[in-house]
Amino acid sequence: MKKFLVIGNPIEHSLSPKLQNYWIKKNNLQAIYGKLEANESDLPELCDSLKQRKLDGLNVTIPFKKTIIPFLDILSGNALRTQSVNTISIENGKLIGHNTDIDGFELSIKKLNYDVKNKKVIILGAGGVVPSLIYALKKMNVSKIYLGNRTRKKAENLKLFFENLEIIDWGDLPTFDIIINATSLGLKEDDKFGIDFAQKGNNKLFYDVIYEPFKTEFSENGAKNGNNLANGLNMFFYQAQKAFKIWHNIEPEINDEVIKFIKMKDETK
Ligand code: ATR
């Protein structure tokens, strides 16, 4: 029986076990996928468990996407470029760090049928997922990326990795076509941005990386002006699909059945 885990902190909200176990069952694999609320001090032992084949793969989420890197042997190109790892596999005794968030985000945008080429983008937040968003957006040829974060220093650190990023003050909103919430604001019901998102014009895209809850203050603000809305659910599906492929060499299906299953509130998370 192969064993997989998603590690993070907090981890309670993660739907990865529900989705990965669904696909494991659909594909008749002998495997199980669980979740673990970890601390940074647990990372060496977890990586050791992989080397000893007590574990066969990991997903890594907030806040370990970067801090896990020193414990790995090899990074994929995407993980190296973003210094962000969300999937770990083991091959020939070596721990390999992958980044499937980039593909996940890019595929989720393609699915929207919203042409991002030459568009101006504001990203709010500078946490673990943001380098992947920047990298994917650049690949999709957006014309401009503004980055605003409550702690400005963290936004400025990202500028060291990505040229042409323009750092804006938290709360400033230059004219934009696309705005992405990559903060954790919205995870809790009473979270408030304290930012007025009202801008003239429509056909803007409000993309909330959060997918649970499905409706947030951010998405409701976007909806008010008749803009396009997206949340992180498709990104979640696609990054998970790529991780499954890495571990099992099978591309699992994303269809109405699995989407309905994941959206259903139930006990089998
Ligand atoms: P990490 O920063 O550890 O990688 P993350 O969940 O990936 O964790 O990122 C959280 C993001 O949400 C950060 O950009 C954070 O801003 P700070 O860098 O200033 O902490 C942002 N965030 C969290 N709570 C916030 C709040 N109340 N107001 C504004 N931004 C907030």
CSV table of C-alpha atoms and ligand atoms in Angstrom, one decimal:
chain,number,residue,atom,x,y,z
A,1,MET,CA,0.0,0.0,0.0
A,2,LYS,CA,1.5,3.3,-1.1
A,3,LYS,CA,1.2,6.2,1.3
A,4,PHE,CA,0.8,9.9,0.4
A,5,LEU,CA,0.3,13.0,2.6
A,6,VAL,CA,-0.4,16.7,2.2
A,7,ILE,CA,1.5,18.7,4.8
A,8,GLY,CA,0.7,22.3,5.8
A,9,ASN,CA,-0.3,24.5,8.7
A,10,PRO,CA,-3.2,25.0,8.9
A,11,ILE,CA,-4.3,21.9,6.9
A,12,GLU,CA,-7.8,21.2,8.1
A,13,HIS,CA,-9.5,22.9,5.1
A,14,SER,CA,-7.5,21.0,2.5
A,15,LEU,CA,-9.6,19.1,0.0
A,16,SER,CA,-6.5,17.2,-1.4
A,17,PRO,CA,-7.2,14.0,0.5
A,18,LYS,CA,-10.7,13.9,-0.6
A,19,LEU,CA,-9.7,14.4,-4.3
A,20,GLN,CA,-6.6,12.2,-4.3
A,21,ASN,CA,-8.4,9.3,-2.6
A,22,TYR,CA,-11.3,9.6,-5.0
A,23,TRP,CA,-8.9,9.2,-8.0
A,24,ILE,CA,-7.0,6.4,-6.2
A,25,LYS,CA,-10.2,4.5,-5.9
A,26,LYS,CA,-11.4,5.2,-9.5
A,27,ASN,CA,-8.1,3.9,-10.8
A,28,ASN,CA,-8.0,0.8,-8.5
A,29,LEU,CA,-4.7,1.7,-7.0
A,30,GLN,CA,-3.3,0.3,-3.7
A,31,ALA,CA,-2.7,3.6,-2.1
A,32,ILE,CA,-3.9,6.0,0.6
A,33,TYR,CA,-3.6,9.8,1.0
A,34,GLY,CA,-3.8,11.6,4.3
A,35,LYS,CA,-3.2,15.0,5.7
A,36,LEU,CA,-0.8,16.2,8.4
A,37,GLU,CA,-0.6,19.5,10.3
A,38,ALA,CA,3.1,19.9,10.4
A,39,ASN,CA,5.6,22.2,12.0
A,40,GLU,CA,8.9,23.3,10.3
A,41,SER,CA,10.8,21.1,12.7
A,42,ASP,CA,9.0,18.0,11.3
A,43,LEU,CA,10.3,18.6,7.7
A,44,PRO,CA,13.6,16.6,8.1
A,45,GLU,CA,11.8,13.6,9.5
A,46,LEU,CA,9.1,13.7,6.8
A,47,CYS,CA,11.7,13.7,4.1
A,48,ASP,CA,13.5,10.9,5.9
A,49,SER,CA,10.3,8.8,5.8
A,50,LEU,CA,10.2,9.3,2.1
A,51,LYS,CA,13.8,8.1,1.7
A,52,GLN,CA,12.9,5.0,3.8
A,53,ARG,CA,9.8,4.5,1.7
A,54,LYS,CA,7.5,4.8,4.7
A,55,LEU,CA,5.9,7.5,2.5
A,56,ASP,CA,5.7,7.5,-1.3
A,57,GLY,CA,4.9,11.2,-2.0
A,58,LEU,CA,4.0,14.5,-0.4
A,59,ASN,CA,2.0,17.5,-1.3
A,60,VAL,CA,3.3,20.6,0.4
A,61,THR,CA,1.2,23.7,1.1
A,62,ILE,CA,1.2,26.8,3.2
A,63,PRO,CA,3.7,27.7,4.7
A,64,PHE,CA,6.3,25.1,3.6
A,65,LYS,CA,6.5,25.5,-0.2
A,66,LYS,CA,9.9,27.2,0.1
A,67,THR,CA,11.2,25.9,3.5
A,68,ILE,CA,11.0,22.3,2.3
A,69,ILE,CA,13.6,22.9,-0.5
A,70,PRO,CA,16.8,22.4,1.6
A,71,PHE,CA,15.7,18.8,2.4
A,72,LEU,CA,15.3,17.8,-1.3
A,73,ASP,CA,17.9,16.4,-3.7
A,74,ILE,CA,16.6,17.7,-7.1
A,75,LEU,CA,14.2,20.4,-8.2
A,76,SER,CA,12.2,20.4,-11.4
A,77,GLY,CA,12.7,23.4,-13.7
A,78,ASN,CA,9.5,25.0,-12.5
A,79,ALA,CA,10.3,24.5,-8.8
A,80,LEU,CA,13.8,25.9,-9.3
A,81,ARG,CA,12.6,29.0,-11.1
A,82,THR,CA,9.9,29.8,-8.5
A,83,GLN,CA,11.7,28.4,-5.4
A,84,SER,CA,8.4,26.8,-4.6
A,85,VAL,CA,7.6,23.1,-4.3
A,86,ASN,CA,4.1,21.7,-3.9
A,87,THR,CA,4.7,18.1,-4.9
A,88,ILE,CA,7.5,15.7,-3.9
A,89,SER,CA,8.2,12.3,-5.5
A,90,ILE,CA,11.0,9.8,-4.9
A,91,GLU,CA,13.0,8.4,-7.8
A,92,ASN,CA,16.1,6.2,-7.4
A,93,GLY,CA,16.3,7.2,-3.8
A,94,LYS,CA,16.4,10.9,-4.6
A,95,LEU,CA,13.7,13.3,-3.4
A,96,ILE,CA,12.4,15.4,-6.3
A,97,GLY,CA,10.6,18.7,-5.7
A,98,HIS,CA,8.1,19.7,-8.4
A,99,ASN,CA,5.8,22.7,-8.8
A,100,THR,CA,2.4,21.8,-10.3
A,101,ASP,CA,0.9,25.2,-9.3
A,102,ILE,CA,2.2,26.9,-12.4
A,103,ASP,CA,0.4,24.4,-14.7
A,104,GLY,CA,-2.6,24.4,-12.4
A,105,PHE,CA,-3.0,28.2,-12.6
A,106,GLU,CA,-2.3,28.3,-16.4
A,107,LEU,CA,-4.8,25.6,-17.2
A,108,SER,CA,-7.4,27.2,-14.9
A,109,ILE,CA,-7.0,30.5,-16.9
A,110,LYS,CA,-7.3,28.6,-20.2
A,111,LYS,CA,-10.5,27.0,-19.0
A,112,LEU,CA,-12.0,30.5,-18.4
A,113,ASN,CA,-11.6,31.5,-22.1
A,114,TYR,CA,-10.3,34.8,-20.9
A,115,ASP,CA,-7.5,36.1,-23.0
A,116,VAL,CA,-4.8,37.4,-20.6
A,117,LYS,CA,-2.4,38.4,-23.3
A,118,ASN,CA,-1.4,42.1,-23.0
A,119,LYS,CA,-3.5,42.5,-19.9
A,120,LYS,CA,-2.6,44.5,-16.8
A,121,VAL,CA,-2.6,42.4,-13.6
A,122,ILE,CA,-2.7,43.2,-9.9
A,123,ILE,CA,-1.7,40.5,-7.6
A,124,LEU,CA,-2.6,40.9,-3.9
A,125,GLY,CA,-0.4,38.9,-1.6
A,126,ALA,CA,3.2,37.7,-1.5
A,127,GLY,CA,2.9,34.3,0.0
A,128,GLY,CA,3.9,30.8,-1.1
A,129,VAL,CA,1.8,30.6,-4.3
A,130,VAL,CA,2.6,34.0,-5.7
A,131,PRO,CA,5.9,33.1,-7.5
A,132,SER,CA,4.0,30.5,-9.4
A,133,LEU,CA,1.3,33.0,-10.4
A,134,ILE,CA,3.9,35.5,-11.6
A,135,TYR,CA,5.8,32.9,-13.6
A,136,ALA,CA,2.6,31.6,-15.3
A,137,LEU,CA,1.3,35.1,-16.1
A,138,LYS,CA,4.6,36.1,-17.6
A,139,LYS,CA,4.5,32.9,-19.7
A,140,MET,CA,1.1,33.9,-20.9
A,141,ASN,CA,2.4,37.3,-21.9
A,142,VAL,CA,0.6,39.7,-19.7
A,143,SER,CA,1.7,43.3,-20.2
A,144,LYS,CA,2.2,44.3,-16.6
A,145,ILE,CA,2.2,42.8,-13.1
A,146,TYR,CA,1.6,45.0,-10.1
A,147,LEU,CA,2.2,43.4,-6.7
A,148,GLY,CA,0.7,44.7,-3.4
A,149,ASN,CA,1.2,43.1,-0.1
A,150,ARG,CA,0.4,44.2,3.5
A,151,THR,CA,4.0,43.6,4.4
A,152,ARG,CA,5.7,45.5,1.6
A,153,LYS,CA,9.1,44.0,2.2
A,154,LYS,CA,7.9,40.6,1.2
A,155,ALA,CA,6.7,42.0,-2.1
A,156,GLU,CA,10.0,43.7,-2.6
A,157,ASN,CA,11.8,40.3,-2.0
A,158,LEU,CA,9.9,38.9,-5.0
A,159,LYS,CA,11.2,41.6,-7.2
A,160,LEU,CA,14.6,40.2,-6.7
A,161,PHE,CA,13.4,37.1,-8.6
A,162,PHE,CA,11.2,38.6,-11.1
A,163,GLU,CA,12.1,41.7,-13.2
A,164,ASN,CA,9.5,44.1,-14.3
A,165,LEU,CA,7.3,43.6,-11.3
A,166,GLU,CA,5.9,46.9,-10.0
A,167,ILE,CA,5.4,47.0,-6.2
A,168,ILE,CA,2.4,49.0,-5.1
A,169,ASP,CA,1.3,50.0,-1.6
A,170,TRP,CA,-1.2,47.8,0.1
A,171,GLY,CA,-4.6,49.2,-0.8
A,172,ASP,CA,-3.5,51.1,-4.0
A,173,LEU,CA,-5.2,50.0,-7.2
A,174,PRO,CA,-3.8,51.2,-10.5
A,175,THR,CA,-5.9,50.6,-13.5
A,176,PHE,CA,-6.1,46.9,-14.1
A,177,ASP,CA,-7.7,44.2,-16.3
A,178,ILE,CA,-7.2,41.3,-13.9
A,179,ILE,CA,-6.9,41.3,-10.1
A,180,ILE,CA,-5.9,38.2,-8.2
A,181,ASN,CA,-6.4,37.6,-4.5
A,182,ALA,CA,-3.5,35.5,-3.4
A,183,THR,CA,-3.8,36.5,0.3
A,184,SER,CA,-5.5,34.3,2.9
A,185,LEU,CA,-8.1,37.0,3.3
A,186,GLY,CA,-11.5,35.4,2.7
A,187,LEU,CA,-10.7,32.0,4.3
A,188,LYS,CA,-12.5,33.3,7.4
A,189,GLU,CA,-16.0,34.6,7.2
A,190,ASP,CA,-15.4,38.0,8.8
A,191,ASP,CA,-12.2,38.7,6.8
A,192,LYS,CA,-12.3,42.2,5.3
A,193,PHE,CA,-9.8,43.8,2.8
A,194,GLY,CA,-10.7,47.4,3.6
A,195,ILE,CA,-10.0,48.1,-0.1
A,196,ASP,CA,-12.6,49.6,-2.5
A,197,PHE,CA,-12.4,47.5,-5.6
A,198,ALA,CA,-14.9,49.5,-7.5
A,199,GLN,CA,-13.4,50.5,-10.8
A,200,LYS,CA,-14.9,51.9,-13.9
A,201,GLY,CA,-15.6,49.5,-16.7
A,202,ASN,CA,-16.4,45.8,-16.8
A,203,ASN,CA,-14.9,42.8,-18.4
A,204,LYS,CA,-12.3,42.7,-15.7
A,205,LEU,CA,-11.3,39.4,-14.2
A,206,PHE,CA,-11.5,38.9,-10.4
A,207,TYR,CA,-9.6,35.7,-9.6
A,208,ASP,CA,-9.6,34.5,-6.1
A,209,VAL,CA,-7.1,31.8,-5.4
A,210,ILE,CA,-9.2,30.7,-2.4
A,211,TYR,CA,-11.8,28.0,-3.3
A,212,GLU,CA,-13.2,27.3,0.1
A,213,PRO,CA,-15.5,29.1,0.8
A,214,PHE,CA,-16.7,29.5,-2.8
A,215,LYS,CA,-18.0,33.1,-2.1
A,216,THR,CA,-15.7,35.7,-0.6
A,217,GLU,CA,-15.8,39.4,0.0
A,218,PHE,CA,-13.4,39.7,-2.9
A,219,SER,CA,-15.5,37.7,-5.4
A,220,GLU,CA,-18.7,39.5,-4.3
A,221,ASN,CA,-16.9,42.9,-5.0
A,222,GLY,CA,-16.0,41.6,-8.5
A,223,ALA,CA,-19.5,40.4,-9.2
A,224,LYS,CA,-21.0,43.8,-8.3
A,225,ASN,CA,-19.6,45.4,-11.4
A,226,GLY,CA,-20.5,42.6,-13.8
A,227,ASN,CA,-17.0,41.4,-14.1
A,228,ASN,CA,-15.7,37.9,-14.8
A,229,LEU,CA,-15.2,35.8,-11.7
A,230,ALA,CA,-13.0,32.8,-11.0
A,231,ASN,CA,-11.9,31.1,-7.8
A,232,GLY,CA,-9.1,28.6,-7.1
A,233,LEU,CA,-11.2,25.5,-7.5
A,234,ASN,CA,-10.0,24.7,-11.1
A,235,MET,CA,-6.4,25.5,-10.2
A,236,PHE,CA,-6.8,23.1,-7.3
A,237,PHE,CA,-8.0,20.4,-9.6
A,238,TYR,CA,-5.3,20.9,-12.2
A,239,GLN,CA,-2.4,21.1,-9.8
A,240,ALA,CA,-3.7,17.9,-8.1
A,241,GLN,CA,-4.1,16.1,-11.5
A,242,LYS,CA,-0.4,16.9,-12.3
A,243,ALA,CA,0.7,15.6,-8.9
A,244,PHE,CA,-1.3,12.4,-9.4
A,245,LYS,CA,0.4,11.9,-12.8
A,246,ILE,CA,3.8,12.4,-11.2
A,247,TRP,CA,3.2,9.7,-8.6
A,248,HIS,CA,1.1,7.2,-10.4
A,249,ASN,CA,1.8,7.9,-14.1
A,250,ILE,CA,-1.9,8.2,-14.8
A,251,GLU,CA,-3.7,11.4,-15.7
A,252,PRO,CA,-6.9,11.2,-13.7
A,253,GLU,CA,-10.1,12.6,-15.1
A,254,ILE,CA,-11.6,16.0,-14.1
A,255,ASN,CA,-15.2,15.6,-15.0
A,256,ASP,CA,-18.6,16.7,-13.6
A,257,GLU,CA,-18.8,13.7,-11.3
A,258,VAL,CA,-15.6,14.5,-9.4
A,259,ILE,CA,-16.3,18.3,-9.4
A,260,LYS,CA,-19.7,17.5,-7.8
A,261,PHE,CA,-18.1,15.2,-5.3
A,262,ILE,CA,-15.6,17.7,-4.2
A,263,LYS,CA,-18.1,20.5,-3.9
A,264,MET,CA,-20.4,18.3,-1.8
A,265,LYS,CA,-19.9,19.0,1.9
A,266,ASP,CA,-19.3,15.7,3.6
A,267,GLU,CA,-17.4,13.7,6.1
A,268,THR,CA,-14.8,12.0,3.8
A,269,LYS,CA,-12.3,14.8,3.4
B,1,ATR,P1,3.1,32.8,3.9
B,1,ATR,O1,3.2,34.3,3.9
B,1,ATR,O2,3.6,32.2,5.2
B,1,ATR,O3,3.7,32.2,2.6
B,1,ATR,P2,0.6,32.6,2.8
B,1,ATR,O4,-0.7,32.1,3.4
B,1,ATR,O5,1.0,31.9,1.5
B,1,ATR,O6,1.6,32.5,3.9
B,1,ATR,O7,0.4,34.1,2.5
B,1,ATR,C1,-0.5,34.8,3.2
B,1,ATR,C2,-0.7,36.1,2.4
B,1,ATR,O8,-1.9,36.7,2.9
B,1,ATR,C3,0.4,37.1,2.7
B,1,ATR,O9,0.6,37.9,1.5
B,1,ATR,C4,-0.2,37.9,3.8
B,1,ATR,O10,0.4,39.2,4.0
B,1,ATR,P3,1.7,39.5,4.9
B,1,ATR,O11,2.9,39.1,4.0
B,1,ATR,O12,1.6,40.9,5.2
B,1,ATR,O13,1.5,38.6,6.1
B,1,ATR,C5,-1.6,38.0,3.4
B,1,ATR,N1,-2.5,38.3,4.5
B,1,ATR,C6,-2.8,37.5,5.5
B,1,ATR,N2,-3.7,38.1,6.4
B,1,ATR,C7,-3.8,39.4,5.9
B,1,ATR,C8,-4.6,40.5,6.3
B,1,ATR,N3,-5.3,40.5,7.4
B,1,ATR,N4,-4.5,41.6,5.6
B,1,ATR,C9,-3.8,41.7,4.5
B,1,ATR,N5,-3.0,40.6,4.0
B,1,ATR,C10,-3.1,39.5,4.7
